[in-house]
PDB file of C-alpha atoms in Angstrom:
ATOM      1  CA  MET A   1      59.204  -9.811  29.075  1.00 76.00           C
ATOM      2  CA  LYS A   2      61.989 -12.389  28.818  1.00 81.00           C
ATOM      3  CA  ASN A   3      65.588 -11.296  28.696  1.00 85.00           C
ATOM      4  CA  PHE A   4      67.302 -11.734  25.340  1.00 91.00           C
ATOM      5  CA  ASP A   5      70.981 -11.252  24.595  1.00 92.00           C
ATOM      6  CA  ASN A   6      70.126  -9.751  21.192  1.00 95.00           C
ATOM      7  CA  VAL A   7      67.691  -7.098  22.515  1.00 96.00           C
ATOM      8  CA  LYS A   8      68.621  -3.612  23.674  1.00 96.00           C
ATOM      9  CA  ILE A   9      65.889  -1.432  25.221  1.00 95.00           C
ATOM     10  CA  PHE A  10      67.008   2.182  25.528  1.00 93.00           C
ATOM     11  CA  ASP A  11      66.371   4.123  28.715  1.00 85.00           C
ATOM     12  CA  HIS A  12      67.897   7.468  27.837  1.00 91.00           C
ATOM     13  CA  PRO A  13      66.389  10.637  29.324  1.00 94.00           C
ATOM     14  CA  LEU A  14      66.710  12.580  26.067  1.00 95.00           C
ATOM     15  CA  ILE A  15      64.990   9.853  24.061  1.00 95.00           C
ATOM     16  CA  ASN A  16      62.293   9.449  26.730  1.00 95.00           C
ATOM     17  CA  HIS A  17      61.613  13.189  26.594  1.00 97.00           C
ATOM     18  CA  LYS A  18      61.195  13.108  22.814  1.00 97.00           C
ATOM     19  CA  VAL A  19      58.989  10.007  22.963  1.00 96.00           C
ATOM     20  CA  ALA A  20      56.665  11.801  25.407  1.00 97.00           C
ATOM     21  CA  ILE A  21      56.110  14.581  22.859  1.00 97.00           C
ATOM     22  CA  LEU A  22      55.810  12.006  20.080  1.00 96.00           C
ATOM     23  CA  ARG A  23      52.925  10.275  21.851  1.00 96.00           C
ATOM     24  CA  ASP A  24      50.888  13.457  22.339  1.00 96.00           C
ATOM     25  CA  GLU A  25      47.880  13.473  20.012  1.00 95.00           C
ATOM     26  CA  ASN A  26      48.274  17.243  19.610  1.00 96.00           C
ATOM     27  CA  THR A  27      51.826  17.022  18.248  1.00 96.00           C
ATOM     28  CA  SER A  28      51.817  18.352  14.678  1.00 95.00           C
ATOM     29  CA  MET A  29      52.813  16.278  11.658  1.00 95.00           C
ATOM     30  CA  LYS A  30      55.919  18.423  11.156  1.00 96.00           C
ATOM     31  CA  GLU A  31      57.070  18.032  14.755  1.00 97.00           C
ATOM     32  CA  PHE A  32      56.200  14.323  14.754  1.00 96.00           C
ATOM     33  CA  ARG A  33      58.347  13.768  11.672  1.00 96.00           C
ATOM     34  CA  GLU A  34      61.239  15.743  13.157  1.00 97.00           C
ATOM     35  CA  LEU A  35      61.043  13.815  16.428  1.00 97.00           C
ATOM     36  CA  ILE A  36      61.111  10.450  14.643  1.00 97.00           C
ATOM     37  CA  GLU A  37      64.260  11.565  12.799  1.00 97.00           C
ATOM     38  CA  GLU A  38      65.917  12.878  15.981  1.00 97.00           C
ATOM     39  CA  ILE A  39      65.179   9.713  17.957  1.00 97.00           C
ATOM     40  CA  THR A  40      66.448   7.611  15.058  1.00 98.00           C
ATOM     41  CA  THR A  41      69.740   9.523  14.998  1.00 97.00           C
ATOM     42  CA  LEU A  42      70.247   8.986  18.730  1.00 96.00           C
ATOM     43  CA  MET A  43      69.454   5.281  18.400  1.00 96.00           C
ATOM     44  CA  THR A  44      71.714   4.889  15.366  1.00 96.00           C
ATOM     45  CA  PHE A  45      74.621   6.410  17.261  1.00 95.00           C
ATOM     46  CA  GLU A  46      74.249   3.817  20.008  1.00 92.00           C
ATOM     47  CA  SER A  47      73.369   0.806  17.848  1.00 93.00           C
ATOM     48  CA  MET A  48      76.345   1.290  15.547  1.00 92.00           C
ATOM     49  CA  LYS A  49      78.951   1.041  18.293  1.00 89.00           C
ATOM     50  CA  GLU A  50      79.529  -2.549  17.178  1.00 88.00           C
ATOM     51  CA  GLY A  51      79.320  -4.405  13.898  1.00 88.00           C
ATOM     52  CA  VAL A  52      80.438  -1.677  11.499  1.00 91.00           C
ATOM     53  CA  GLU A  53      83.405  -2.419   9.262  1.00 92.00           C
ATOM     54  CA  ILE A  54      86.442  -0.343  10.231  1.00 93.00           C
ATOM     55  CA  VAL A  55      89.506   0.383   8.098  1.00 95.00           C
ATOM     56  CA  GLU A  56      92.610   2.479   8.716  1.00 96.00           C
ATOM     57  CA  ARG A  57      93.296   5.614   6.727  1.00 96.00           C
ATOM     58  CA  GLN A  58      96.218   8.000   6.587  1.00 97.00           C
ATOM     59  CA  VAL A  59      95.196  11.546   7.494  1.00 96.00           C
ATOM     60  CA  LYS A  60      97.435  14.594   7.140  1.00 97.00           C
ATOM     61  CA  THR A  61      96.834  17.100   9.934  1.00 97.00           C
ATOM     62  CA  PRO A  62      98.385  20.605   9.927  1.00 97.00           C
ATOM     63  CA  LEU A  63     101.221  19.135  12.013  1.00 97.00           C
ATOM     64  CA  GLU A  64     101.824  15.566  10.814  1.00 97.00           C
ATOM     65  CA  THR A  65     100.363  12.470   9.185  1.00 97.00           C
ATOM     66  CA  CYS A  66      98.531   9.999  11.412  1.00 97.00           C
ATOM     67  CA  THR A  67      96.654   6.731  11.082  1.00 97.00           C
ATOM     68  CA  GLN A  68      92.938   7.078  11.779  1.00 96.00           C
ATOM     69  CA  LYS A  69      90.216   4.427  12.047  1.00 95.00           C
ATOM     70  CA  VAL A  70      87.220   5.155   9.808  1.00 93.00           C
ATOM     71  CA  ILE A  71      84.083   3.333   8.735  1.00 93.00           C
ATOM     72  CA  LYS A  72      84.586   1.588   5.423  1.00 93.00           C
ATOM     73  CA  ASP A  73      82.971   3.390   2.491  1.00 91.00           C
ATOM     74  CA  ASP A  74      79.696   1.943   1.205  1.00 91.00           C
ATOM     75  CA  SER A  75      79.497  -0.617   4.011  1.00 94.00           C
ATOM     76  CA  VAL A  76      76.101   0.327   5.494  1.00 96.00           C
ATOM     77  CA  VAL A  77      72.634   0.074   3.941  1.00 97.00           C
ATOM     78  CA  VAL A  78      69.444   1.359   5.545  1.00 98.00           C
ATOM     79  CA  VAL A  79      66.228  -0.499   4.689  1.00 98.00           C
ATOM     80  CA  PRO A  80      62.915   1.022   5.838  1.00 97.00           C
ATOM     81  CA  ILE A  81      59.828  -1.159   6.044  1.00 96.00           C
ATOM     82  CA  LEU A  82      57.265   0.822   4.042  1.00 91.00           C
ATOM     83  CA  ARG A  83      55.690   3.073   4.645  1.00 89.00           C
ATOM     84  CA  ALA A  84      56.332   4.312   8.167  1.00 94.00           C
ATOM     85  CA  GLY A  85      59.967   3.236   8.057  1.00 95.00           C
ATOM     86  CA  LEU A  86      60.603   6.016   5.551  1.00 96.00           C
ATOM     87  CA  GLY A  87      60.314   8.478   8.422  1.00 96.00           C
ATOM     88  CA  MET A  88      63.486   7.052   9.982  1.00 97.00           C
ATOM     89  CA  VAL A  89      65.752   7.190   6.934  1.00 97.00           C
ATOM     90  CA  ASN A  90      66.858  10.811   7.317  1.00 96.00           C
ATOM     91  CA  GLY A  91      67.703  10.136  10.943  1.00 97.00           C
ATOM     92  CA  VAL A  92      70.155   7.439   9.838  1.00 97.00           C
ATOM     93  CA  HIS A  93      71.536   9.618   7.041  1.00 97.00           C
ATOM     94  CA  VAL A  94      72.564  12.275   9.562  1.00 96.00           C
ATOM     95  CA  LEU A  95      75.297   9.865  10.679  1.00 95.00           C
ATOM     96  CA  PHE A  96      75.689   7.806   7.494  1.00 95.00           C
ATOM     97  CA  PRO A  97      74.974  10.281   4.674  1.00 94.00           C
ATOM     98  CA  SER A  98      76.315   7.978   1.952  1.00 91.00           C
ATOM     99  CA  ALA A  99      74.336   4.907   3.048  1.00 95.00           C
ATOM    100  CA  LYS A 100      72.306   3.435   0.210  1.00 96.00           C
ATOM    101  CA  VAL A 101      68.602   2.830   0.791  1.00 97.00           C
ATOM    102  CA  GLY A 102      66.598  -0.283   0.044  1.00 97.00           C
ATOM    103  CA  HIS A 103      62.835  -0.611   0.439  1.00 97.00           C
ATOM    104  CA  ILE A 104      60.629  -3.444   1.650  1.00 96.00           C
ATOM    105  CA  GLY A 105      56.872  -3.029   1.316  1.00 92.00           C
ATOM    106  CA  LEU A 106      54.620  -4.976   3.655  1.00 80.00           C
ATOM    107  CA  TYR A 107      50.995  -4.397   4.603  1.00 75.00           C
ATOM    108  CA  ARG A 108      49.073  -5.992   7.439  1.00 70.00           C
ATOM    109  CA  ASN A 109      46.113  -8.239   6.766  1.00 74.00           C
ATOM    110  CA  GLU A 110      43.473  -6.726   9.046  1.00 71.00           C
ATOM    111  CA  GLU A 111      41.909 -10.133   9.724  1.00 74.00           C
ATOM    112  CA  THR A 112      44.978 -12.273  10.397  1.00 75.00           C
ATOM    113  CA  LEU A 113      47.252  -9.365  11.467  1.00 65.00           C
ATOM    114  CA  GLU A 114      49.984 -11.050   9.418  1.00 71.00           C
ATOM    115  CA  PRO A 115      52.162  -9.118   6.919  1.00 71.00           C
ATOM    116  CA  CYS A 116      51.852  -9.433   3.138  1.00 78.00           C
ATOM    117  CA  GLU A 117      54.737  -8.419   0.862  1.00 82.00           C
ATOM    118  CA  TYR A 118      54.011  -6.098  -2.047  1.00 88.00           C
ATOM    119  CA  TYR A 119      57.381  -4.489  -2.854  1.00 91.00           C
ATOM    120  CA  CYS A 120      61.092  -5.171  -2.479  1.00 92.00           C
ATOM    121  CA  LYS A 121      63.954  -3.161  -3.990  1.00 95.00           C
ATOM    122  CA  LEU A 122      67.430  -3.592  -2.506  1.00 96.00           C
ATOM    123  CA  PRO A 123      70.845  -2.180  -3.496  1.00 95.00           C
ATOM    124  CA  VAL A 124      73.197  -4.405  -5.474  1.00 94.00           C
ATOM    125  CA  GLY A 125      75.733  -6.057  -3.192  1.00 94.00           C
ATOM    126  CA  ILE A 126      73.604  -5.696  -0.061  1.00 96.00           C
ATOM    127  CA  GLU A 127      74.656  -9.186   1.034  1.00 95.00           C
ATOM    128  CA  ASP A 128      78.154  -7.861   1.776  1.00 94.00           C
ATOM    129  CA  LYS A 129      77.025  -4.891   3.862  1.00 96.00           C
ATOM    130  CA  LEU A 130      75.682  -4.154   7.324  1.00 97.00           C
ATOM    131  CA  VAL A 131      71.918  -3.710   6.978  1.00 97.00           C
ATOM    132  CA  LEU A 132      70.006  -1.430   9.326  1.00 98.00           C
ATOM    133  CA  LEU A 133      66.331  -2.396   9.031  1.00 98.00           C
ATOM    134  CA  VAL A 134      64.029   0.301  10.437  1.00 98.00           C
ATOM    135  CA  ASP A 135      60.347   0.593  11.359  1.00 97.00           C
ATOM    136  CA  PRO A 136      58.952   2.992  14.006  1.00 97.00           C
ATOM    137  CA  MET A 137      56.543   0.438  15.483  1.00 96.00           C
ATOM    138  CA  LEU A 138      57.294  -3.156  16.496  1.00 96.00           C
ATOM    139  CA  ALA A 139      53.813  -4.485  17.274  1.00 94.00           C
ATOM    140  CA  THR A 140      53.107  -8.160  16.543  1.00 92.00           C
ATOM    141  CA  GLY A 141      56.566  -8.608  15.039  1.00 93.00           C
ATOM    142  CA  GLY A 142      55.186 -10.165  11.874  1.00 90.00           C
ATOM    143  CA  SER A 143      56.462  -7.503   9.469  1.00 91.00           C
ATOM    144  CA  ALA A 144      59.892  -7.364  11.093  1.00 94.00           C
ATOM    145  CA  CYS A 145      60.270 -11.162  11.028  1.00 94.00           C
ATOM    146  CA  ASP A 146      59.236 -11.366   7.373  1.00 92.00           C
ATOM    147  CA  ALA A 147      61.477  -8.467   6.358  1.00 95.00           C
ATOM    148  CA  ILE A 148      64.455 -10.053   8.111  1.00 96.00           C
ATOM    149  CA  SER A 149      63.726 -13.399   6.454  1.00 94.00           C
ATOM    150  CA  LEU A 150      63.556 -11.662   3.084  1.00 93.00           C
ATOM    151  CA  LEU A 151      66.943 -10.013   3.690  1.00 96.00           C
ATOM    152  CA  LYS A 152      68.441 -13.351   4.687  1.00 96.00           C
ATOM    153  CA  LYS A 153      67.142 -14.930   1.479  1.00 93.00           C
ATOM    154  CA  ARG A 154      69.045 -12.210  -0.390  1.00 93.00           C
ATOM    155  CA  GLY A 155      72.226 -13.321   1.369  1.00 95.00           C
ATOM    156  CA  CYS A 156      72.381 -10.719   4.161  1.00 96.00           C
ATOM    157  CA  THR A 157      74.130 -11.993   7.271  1.00 95.00           C
ATOM    158  CA  LYS A 158      74.755  -8.745   9.174  1.00 96.00           C
ATOM    159  CA  ILE A 159      71.386  -7.270  10.133  1.00 97.00           C
ATOM    160  CA  LYS A 160      70.326  -4.855  12.860  1.00 98.00           C
ATOM    161  CA  PHE A 161      66.671  -3.991  13.462  1.00 98.00           C
ATOM    162  CA  MET A 162      65.638  -0.689  15.007  1.00 98.00           C
ATOM    163  CA  ALA A 163      62.196   0.447  16.215  1.00 98.00           C
ATOM    164  CA  VAL A 164      61.106   3.494  18.186  1.00 97.00           C
ATOM    165  CA  ILE A 165      58.194   1.857  20.067  1.00 97.00           C
ATOM    166  CA  GLY A 166      57.907  -1.862  20.772  1.00 97.00           C
ATOM    167  CA  ALA A 167      55.374  -4.187  22.354  1.00 96.00           C
ATOM    168  CA  PRO A 168      56.665  -7.114  24.446  1.00 96.00           C
ATOM    169  CA  GLU A 169      54.859  -9.586  22.172  1.00 95.00           C
ATOM    170  CA  GLY A 170      56.607  -8.287  19.066  1.00 96.00           C
ATOM    171  CA  VAL A 171      60.035  -7.958  20.632  1.00 97.00           C
ATOM    172  CA  GLU A 172      59.901 -11.546  21.902  1.00 96.00           C
ATOM    173  CA  ARG A 173      58.726 -12.878  18.542  1.00 96.00           C
ATOM    174  CA  VAL A 174      61.531 -11.241  16.586  1.00 97.00           C
ATOM    175  CA  ALA A 175      64.180 -12.103  19.181  1.00 97.00           C
ATOM    176  CA  GLU A 176      63.170 -15.762  19.238  1.00 96.00           C
ATOM    177  CA  THR A 177      62.714 -16.094  15.470  1.00 97.00           C
ATOM    178  CA  HIS A 178      65.971 -14.323  14.599  1.00 97.00           C
ATOM    179  CA  PRO A 179      68.406 -14.715  17.517  1.00 97.00           C
ATOM    180  CA  ASP A 180      71.288 -13.679  15.235  1.00 96.00           C
ATOM    181  CA  VAL A 181      69.794 -10.210  14.646  1.00 97.00           C
ATOM    182  CA  SER A 182      70.460  -7.339  17.054  1.00 97.00           C
ATOM    183  CA  ILE A 183      67.213  -5.596  18.037  1.00 98.00           C
ATOM    184  CA  TYR A 184      67.140  -2.004  19.293  1.00 98.00           C
ATOM    185  CA  VAL A 185      63.969  -0.470  20.735  1.00 97.00           C
ATOM    186  CA  SER A 186      63.741   3.053  22.106  1.00 96.00           C
ATOM    187  CA  THR A 187      60.756   2.401  24.388  1.00 95.00           C
ATOM    188  CA  LEU A 188      59.037  -0.811  25.460  1.00 96.00           C
ATOM    189  CA  ASP A 189      55.293  -0.299  25.869  1.00 96.00           C
ATOM    190  CA  ARG A 190      52.761  -2.300  27.888  1.00 95.00           C
ATOM    191  CA  CYS A 191      50.998  -4.620  25.431  1.00 96.00           C
ATOM    192  CA  LEU A 192      48.956  -5.010  22.250  1.00 95.00           C
ATOM    193  CA  ASN A 193      45.197  -4.499  22.135  1.00 94.00           C
ATOM    194  CA  GLU A 194      42.759  -6.884  20.424  1.00 90.00           C
ATOM    195  CA  LYS A 195      43.414  -5.201  17.073  1.00 86.00           C
ATOM    196  CA  GLY A 196      47.187  -5.562  17.342  1.00 88.00           C
ATOM    197  CA  TYR A 197      47.917  -1.924  18.164  1.00 91.00           C
ATOM    198  CA  ILE A 198      50.510  -0.989  20.769  1.00 96.00           C
ATOM    199  CA  LEU A 199      49.310   0.436  24.088  1.00 96.00           C
ATOM    200  CA  PRO A 200      49.806   3.197  25.094  1.00 96.00           C
ATOM    201  CA  GLY A 201      51.572   3.648  21.745  1.00 95.00           C
ATOM    202  CA  LEU A 202      51.305   6.759  19.626  1.00 94.00           C
ATOM    203  CA  GLY A 203      48.624   5.887  17.096  1.00 91.00           C
ATOM    204  CA  ASP A 204      49.419   4.972  13.505  1.00 91.00           C
ATOM    205  CA  ALA A 205      52.967   6.184  12.855  1.00 93.00           C
ATOM    206  CA  GLY A 206      52.488   6.238   9.072  1.00 91.00           C
ATOM    207  CA  ASP A 207      49.351   8.353   9.291  1.00 92.00           C
ATOM    208  CA  ARG A 208      50.992  10.801  11.683  1.00 93.00           C
ATOM    209  CA  LEU A 209      54.136  11.035   9.549  1.00 94.00           C
ATOM    210  CA  PHE A 210      52.368  11.622   6.246  1.00 93.00           C
ATOM    211  CA  GLY A 211      49.043  13.218   7.216  1.00 89.00           C
ATOM    212  CA  THR A 212      46.827  10.336   6.108  1.00 87.00           C
ATOM    213  CA  LYS A 213      44.009   8.440   7.763  1.00 74.00           C
TER     214      LYS A 213
END
């Protein structure tokens, strides 16, 4: 895969360990859901090192008053791409419990493999906030590209995209289409198969999160 300045591929032993369990076909729905949340929290911690809006606040300790840097209230919005992206929301909320949540609904046309929009509900004022767009799987990149374009049409200029598993084809597509968006992927897999599924992957993340087929 090409090198892109806006792409960060994690290689953290703790995340790798959790991804190994995540891939296992025998991992239960409960454990799968918990692992997605845990990996998301670890990725959020790293991806939010830059770009968040910081303000200074006076804090009174038991000994004196000091000036402390804090993240500005109501400055971060998390937007899952439905439906699998819902599994990542709680992982973000561990670190940003007051973050508002928007929703973008896209489904994949099984013939063209391209995304089709069916739902969009975003918080008022999202254009002034840092948007963390999340989806466990970055396969062809079609859904991510369309979701980012939709956010940009709503006036969003500060967007980060986060996926647990990515295919080189999808990562390259998003990076090239939206060079101004920071892309964070926990694990880069080998390739896509003829049906557009990631190999080795972990199956359908939505089905494994919600117990559907």
